[in-house]
PDB file of C-alpha atoms in Angstrom:
ATOM      1  CA  GLY J1115      -2.258   4.842   4.865  1.00  0.00           C
ATOM      2  CA  LEU J1116      -5.578   5.639   3.313  1.00  0.00           C
ATOM      3  CA  ASP J1117      -7.160   5.936  -0.096  1.00  0.00           C
ATOM      4  CA  VAL J1118     -10.444   7.232  -1.451  1.00  0.00           C
ATOM      5  CA  ALA J1119     -11.943   4.781  -3.958  1.00  0.00           C
ATOM      6  CA  PRO J1120     -13.671   6.076  -7.111  1.00  0.00           C
ATOM      7  CA  ASP J1121     -17.080   5.550  -5.437  1.00  0.00           C
ATOM      8  CA  GLY J1122     -16.013   7.715  -2.463  1.00  0.00           C
ATOM      9  CA  THR J1123     -15.367   4.835  -0.058  1.00  0.00           C
ATOM     10  CA  VAL J1124     -12.460   5.646   2.261  1.00  0.00           C
ATOM     11  CA  VAL J1125     -10.058   2.733   2.776  1.00  0.00           C
ATOM     12  CA  PHE J1126      -7.805   2.933   5.836  1.00  0.00           C
ATOM     13  CA  SER J1127      -4.916   0.615   6.684  1.00  0.00           C
ATOM     14  CA  SER J1128      -3.966   0.066  10.312  1.00  0.00           C
ATOM     15  CA  ARG J1129      -0.505  -1.514  10.402  1.00  0.00           C
ATOM     16  CA  ALA J1130      -0.642  -1.960  14.167  1.00  0.00           C
ATOM     17  CA  PHE J1131      -3.767  -4.142  13.967  1.00  0.00           C
ATOM     18  CA  ALA J1132      -2.980  -5.783  10.575  1.00  0.00           C
ATOM     19  CA  GLU J1133      -6.380  -4.637   9.329  1.00  0.00           C
ATOM     20  CA  VAL J1134      -7.830  -2.658   6.437  1.00  0.00           C
ATOM     21  CA  TRP J1135     -11.087  -0.812   7.083  1.00  0.00           C
ATOM     22  CA  ALA J1136     -13.589   0.506   4.552  1.00  0.00           C
ATOM     23  CA  LEU J1137     -15.555   3.525   5.685  1.00  0.00           C
ATOM     24  CA  GLY J1138     -18.740   4.762   4.053  1.00  0.00           C
ATOM     25  CA  ALA J1139     -18.411   7.348   1.317  1.00  0.00           C
ATOM     26  CA  LEU J1140     -17.931  11.018   2.043  1.00  0.00           C
ATOM     27  CA  THR J1141     -21.329  12.651   1.710  1.00  0.00           C
ATOM     28  CA  GLY J1142     -21.791  16.351   2.293  1.00  0.00           C
ATOM     29  CA  GLY J1143     -18.505  16.509   4.190  1.00  0.00           C
ATOM     30  CA  THR J1144     -19.472  13.644   6.535  1.00  0.00           C
ATOM     31  CA  LEU J1145     -17.678  10.307   6.563  1.00  0.00           C
ATOM     32  CA  GLY J1146     -19.868   7.199   6.795  1.00  0.00           C
ATOM     33  CA  GLY J1147     -19.388   4.420   9.339  1.00  0.00           C
ATOM     34  CA  VAL J1148     -17.333   1.235   9.050  1.00  0.00           C
ATOM     35  CA  THR J1149     -18.533  -0.805   6.064  1.00  0.00           C
ATOM     36  CA  TRP J1150     -16.164  -3.759   6.441  1.00  0.00           C
ATOM     37  CA  ILE J1151     -12.865  -4.823   8.030  1.00  0.00           C
ATOM     38  CA  LEU J1152     -10.331  -7.167   6.413  1.00  0.00           C
ATOM     39  CA  GLY J1153      -7.894  -8.656   8.903  1.00  0.00           C
ATOM     40  CA  GLY J1154      -4.543 -10.064   7.856  1.00  0.00           C
ATOM     41  CA  GLY J1155      -4.575 -12.686  10.561  1.00  0.00           C
ATOM     42  CA  GLY J1156      -8.100 -14.019  10.271  1.00  0.00           C
ATOM     43  CA  THR J1157      -9.925 -11.150  11.992  1.00  0.00           C
ATOM     44  CA  GLY J1158     -12.602  -8.946  10.512  1.00  0.00           C
ATOM     45  CA  ASP J1159     -15.580  -9.540   8.250  1.00  0.00           C
ATOM     46  CA  PHE J1160     -13.884 -11.795   5.682  1.00  0.00           C
ATOM     47  CA  THR J1161     -12.392 -15.245   5.434  1.00  0.00           C
ATOM     48  CA  LEU J1162      -8.999 -14.622   3.797  1.00  0.00           C
ATOM     49  CA  THR J1163      -7.798 -17.386   1.478  1.00  0.00           C
ATOM     50  CA  ALA J1164      -5.144 -17.878  -1.179  1.00  0.00           C
ATOM     51  CA  ASP J1165      -4.601 -20.366  -3.972  1.00  0.00           C
ATOM     52  CA  PRO J1166      -1.393 -22.242  -2.996  1.00  0.00           C
ATOM     53  CA  ALA J1167      -0.181 -21.737  -6.579  1.00  0.00           C
ATOM     54  CA  VAL J1168      -0.282 -17.968  -5.952  1.00  0.00           C
ATOM     55  CA  THR J1169       1.089 -17.927  -2.389  1.00  0.00           C
ATOM     56  CA  PRO J1170       1.240 -20.374   0.502  1.00  0.00           C
ATOM     57  CA  ILE J1171       0.599 -17.531   2.964  1.00  0.00           C
ATOM     58  CA  ALA J1172      -3.031 -16.401   3.293  1.00  0.00           C
ATOM     59  CA  ALA J1173      -2.252 -13.549   5.684  1.00  0.00           C
ATOM     60  CA  PHE J1174      -0.676 -10.100   5.823  1.00  0.00           C
ATOM     61  CA  ALA J1175       0.958  -7.962   8.514  1.00  0.00           C
ATOM     62  CA  GLU J1176       2.264  -4.410   8.891  1.00  0.00           C
ATOM     63  CA  GLN J1177       0.596  -3.595   5.576  1.00  0.00           C
ATOM     64  CA  HIS J1178       0.104  -0.160   4.123  1.00  0.00           C
ATOM     65  CA  HIS J1179      -0.844   1.712   0.951  1.00  0.00           C
ATOM     66  CA  PRO J1180      -4.318   0.215   0.411  1.00  0.00           C
ATOM     67  CA  VAL J1181      -5.995   0.979  -2.916  1.00  0.00           C
ATOM     68  CA  LEU J1182      -9.547  -0.182  -3.637  1.00  0.00           C
ATOM     69  CA  GLU J1183     -10.751  -0.323  -7.239  1.00  0.00           C
ATOM     70  CA  GLY J1184     -14.097  -2.077  -7.569  1.00  0.00           C
ATOM     71  CA  SER J1185     -13.743  -5.388  -5.750  1.00  0.00           C
ATOM     72  CA  ARG J1186      -9.916  -5.476  -6.028  1.00  0.00           C
ATOM     73  CA  LEU J1187      -7.814  -4.303  -3.072  1.00  0.00           C
ATOM     74  CA  THR J1188      -4.058  -3.890  -3.481  1.00  0.00           C
ATOM     75  CA  LEU J1189      -1.709  -3.619  -0.507  1.00  0.00           C
ATOM     76  CA  PHE J1190       1.970  -3.403   0.266  1.00  0.00           C
ATOM     77  CA  ASP J1191       2.537  -6.181   2.808  1.00  0.00           C
ATOM     78  CA  ASN J1192       5.600  -5.873   5.047  1.00  0.00           C
ATOM     79  CA  GLY J1193       4.775  -9.258   6.524  1.00  0.00           C
ATOM     80  CA  PRO J1194       5.854 -10.447   9.942  1.00  0.00           C
ATOM     81  CA  VAL J1195       9.312  -9.517  11.255  1.00  0.00           C
ATOM     82  CA  GLY J1196      11.979 -11.301   9.229  1.00  0.00           C
ATOM     83  CA  ALA J1197       9.726 -11.894   6.204  1.00  0.00           C
ATOM     84  CA  GLU J1198      10.275 -10.447   2.756  1.00  0.00           C
ATOM     85  CA  ALA J1199       7.940  -7.661   1.738  1.00  0.00           C
ATOM     86  CA  ARG J1200       5.428  -8.249  -1.044  1.00  0.00           C
ATOM     87  CA  THR J1201       2.541  -6.643  -2.852  1.00  0.00           C
ATOM     88  CA  LEU J1202      -0.872  -8.283  -2.709  1.00  0.00           C
ATOM     89  CA  ALA J1203      -3.913  -8.143  -4.965  1.00  0.00           C
ATOM     90  CA  ILE J1204      -6.975  -9.302  -3.046  1.00  0.00           C
ATOM     91  CA  GLU J1205     -10.359  -9.943  -4.649  1.00  0.00           C
ATOM     92  CA  LEU J1206     -13.197  -9.098  -2.241  1.00  0.00           C
ATOM     93  CA  ASP J1207     -16.699 -10.546  -2.199  1.00  0.00           C
ATOM     94  CA  VAL J1208     -18.268  -8.358   0.465  1.00  0.00           C
ATOM     95  CA  ALA J1209     -21.692 -10.052   0.353  1.00  0.00           C
ATOM     96  CA  ALA J1210     -20.178 -13.527   0.868  1.00  0.00           C
ATOM     97  CA  GLY J1211     -17.502 -12.362   3.338  1.00  0.00           C
ATOM     98  CA  GLN J1212     -14.755 -13.876   1.175  1.00  0.00           C
ATOM     99  CA  ALA J1213     -11.362 -12.351   0.338  1.00  0.00           C
ATOM    100  CA  GLU J1214      -8.903 -14.199  -1.874  1.00  0.00           C
ATOM    101  CA  ILE J1215      -5.290 -13.280  -2.560  1.00  0.00           C
ATOM    102  CA  VAL J1216      -5.161 -13.477  -6.359  1.00  0.00           C
ATOM    103  CA  GLY J1217      -1.822 -11.813  -7.041  1.00  0.00           C
ATOM    104  CA  VAL J1218       1.528 -11.522  -5.284  1.00  0.00           C
ATOM    105  CA  HIS J1219       4.777  -9.802  -6.169  1.00  0.00           C
ATOM    106  CA  ALA J1220       7.521 -10.752  -3.715  1.00  0.00           C
ATOM    107  CA  MET J1221      10.278  -8.244  -2.993  1.00  0.00           C
ATOM    108  CA  ALA J1222      13.799  -9.566  -2.515  1.00  0.00           C
ATOM    109  CA  GLU J1223      14.027  -8.176   1.013  1.00  0.00           C
ATOM    110  CA  ARG J1224      12.155  -6.644   3.912  1.00  0.00           C
ATOM    111  CA  CYS J1225      10.941  -3.093   3.452  1.00  0.00           C
ATOM    112  CA  ARG J1226      10.725  -1.315   6.788  1.00  0.00           C
ATOM    113  CA  ILE J1227       9.041   1.891   5.653  1.00  0.00           C
ATOM    114  CA  HIS J1228       7.618   3.822   2.715  1.00  0.00           C
ATOM    115  CA  GLY J1229       6.562   0.785   0.674  1.00  0.00           C
ATOM    116  CA  ALA J1230       3.788   1.119  -1.862  1.00  0.00           C
ATOM    117  CA  ALA J1231       2.128  -0.914  -4.591  1.00  0.00           C
ATOM    118  CA  TYR J1232       0.709   0.692  -7.733  1.00  0.00           C
ATOM    119  CA  THR J1233      -1.275  -1.119 -10.419  1.00  0.00           C
ATOM    120  CA  LEU J1234      -0.204   0.283 -13.781  1.00  0.00           C
ATOM    121  CA  GLY J1235      -2.444   0.769 -16.807  1.00  0.00           C
ATOM    122  CA  ASN J1236      -1.106  -2.405 -18.444  1.00  0.00           C
ATOM    123  CA  GLY J1237      -1.921  -4.506 -15.340  1.00  0.00           C
ATOM    124  CA  ASN J1238       1.673  -4.747 -14.080  1.00  0.00           C
ATOM    125  CA  THR J1239       2.520  -3.813 -10.499  1.00  0.00           C
ATOM    126  CA  LEU J1240       5.063  -1.166  -9.522  1.00  0.00           C
ATOM    127  CA  ALA J1241       6.423  -1.722  -6.009  1.00  0.00           C
ATOM    128  CA  THR J1242       8.456   0.931  -4.215  1.00  0.00           C
ATOM    129  CA  CYS J1243      10.420   0.627  -1.007  1.00  0.00           C
ATOM    130  CA  ALA J1244      12.772   2.716   1.147  1.00  0.00           C
ATOM    131  CA  ASP J1245      15.244   1.670   3.838  1.00  0.00           C
ATOM    132  CA  LYS J1246      15.431   4.779   5.956  1.00  0.00           C
ATOM    133  CA  ALA J1247      13.093   7.492   7.026  1.00  0.00           C
ATOM    134  CA  VAL J1248      13.342  10.552   4.831  1.00  0.00           C
ATOM    135  CA  PRO J1249      14.504  13.584   6.833  1.00  0.00           C
ATOM    136  CA  ARG J1250      12.303  16.651   6.996  1.00  0.00           C
ATOM    137  CA  LEU J1251      12.271  18.301   3.573  1.00  0.00           C
ATOM    138  CA  PRO J1252      13.880  21.714   3.179  1.00  0.00           C
ATOM    139  CA  PRO J1253      11.426  24.532   2.318  1.00  0.00           C
ATOM    140  CA  ALA J1254      12.409  24.604  -1.380  1.00  0.00           C
ATOM    141  CA  VAL J1255      11.556  20.929  -1.761  1.00  0.00           C
ATOM    142  CA  ALA J1256       8.307  21.336   0.164  1.00  0.00           C
ATOM    143  CA  CYS J1257       7.305  24.033  -2.348  1.00  0.00           C
ATOM    144  CA  THR J1258       8.151  21.699  -5.216  1.00  0.00           C
ATOM    145  CA  ARG J1259       5.953  19.051  -3.617  1.00  0.00           C
ATOM    146  CA  SER J1260       2.990  21.421  -3.365  1.00  0.00           C
ATOM    147  CA  ALA J1261       3.443  22.561  -6.956  1.00  0.00           C
ATOM    148  CA  ALA J1262       3.624  18.970  -8.200  1.00  0.00           C
ATOM    149  CA  ARG J1263       0.430  17.982  -6.399  1.00  0.00           C
ATOM    150  CA  SER J1264      -1.503  21.028  -7.574  1.00  0.00           C
ATOM    151  CA  SER J1265      -0.404  20.417 -11.174  1.00  0.00           C
ATOM    152  CA  GLY J1266      -2.286  17.115 -11.247  1.00  0.00           C
ATOM    153  CA  SER J1267       0.672  14.772 -10.953  1.00  0.00           C
ATOM    154  CA  PRO J1268       0.120  11.286  -9.454  1.00  0.00           C
ATOM    155  CA  ARG J1269      -0.428  10.887  -5.718  1.00  0.00           C
ATOM    156  CA  SER J1270       2.934   9.237  -5.183  1.00  0.00           C
ATOM    157  CA  SER J1271       5.901  11.183  -3.876  1.00  0.00           C
ATOM    158  CA  ALA J1272       8.375   9.281  -6.062  1.00  0.00           C
ATOM    159  CA  GLY J1273       9.459  12.480  -7.837  1.00  0.00           C
ATOM    160  CA  LEU J1274      10.458  14.077  -4.545  1.00  0.00           C
ATOM    161  CA  ALA J1275      13.535  11.877  -4.160  1.00  0.00           C
ATOM    162  CA  THR J1276      15.203  13.608  -7.105  1.00  0.00           C
ATOM    163  CA  ASN J1277      14.720  16.989  -5.415  1.00  0.00           C
ATOM    164  CA  SER J1278      16.028  15.804  -2.064  1.00  0.00           C
ATOM    165  CA  PRO J1279      19.665  16.507  -1.234  1.00  0.00           C
ATOM    166  CA  THR J1280      19.688  13.353   0.869  1.00  0.00           C
ATOM    167  CA  ALA J1281      20.902  10.099  -0.681  1.00  0.00           C
ATOM    168  CA  ARG J1282      18.018   7.686  -0.682  1.00  0.00           C
ATOM    169  CA  ARG J1283      17.662   4.225  -2.105  1.00  0.00           C
ATOM    170  CA  SER J1284      14.559   3.473  -4.081  1.00  0.00           C
ATOM    171  CA  ARG J1285      13.519   0.109  -5.480  1.00  0.00           C
ATOM    172  CA  THR J1286      11.084  -0.676  -8.223  1.00  0.00           C
ATOM    173  CA  THR J1287      10.308  -4.117  -9.442  1.00  0.00           C
ATOM    174  CA  GLY J1288      13.716  -5.635 -10.004  1.00  0.00           C
ATOM    175  CA  THR J1289      15.652  -2.376 -10.205  1.00  0.00           C
ATOM    176  CA  THR J1290      17.823  -0.560  -7.705  1.00  0.00           C
ATOM    177  CA  SER J1291      18.750   3.057  -8.255  1.00  0.00           C
ATOM    178  CA  ARG J1292      20.568   5.641  -6.177  1.00  0.00           C
ATOM    179  CA  ARG J1293      19.740   9.321  -6.321  1.00  0.00           C
TER     180      ARG J1293
END
């Protein structure tokens, strides 16, 4: 996944490499070069640490949905095969090359696809997860999606599940619902 930070920095998550890359801001339609790389397994430009009181695991794998706000990076971490999924809040000190996991929300199970972590206005984290790939949307739903995005609704596609004729399980923090 990718995100554009408020300062224009493009943040890209590569699940295959367990890395998050920051690319220079878009300027005049041109994307800048690689600014930094954070590796979930000790690679990249940072030393990744975690306070053992927060999490004993100072790593991430198969992550996605990166969001960079100031020096705080949030990720949805699928973790290694067999691990439970979790959301991570990582404080970055780019100048010192330090990255510290400062917040974790563990999911009760593994999330194979479509996981995301959103920081809400009150500081809480909303985590979403799906079990199965969503089939191609019928044209009527695709139109609804375009209308929702152009009307200024949030970037997430959470509202699309209600328009989909396909049963899909969606999880938020501590809640399971079927649509």
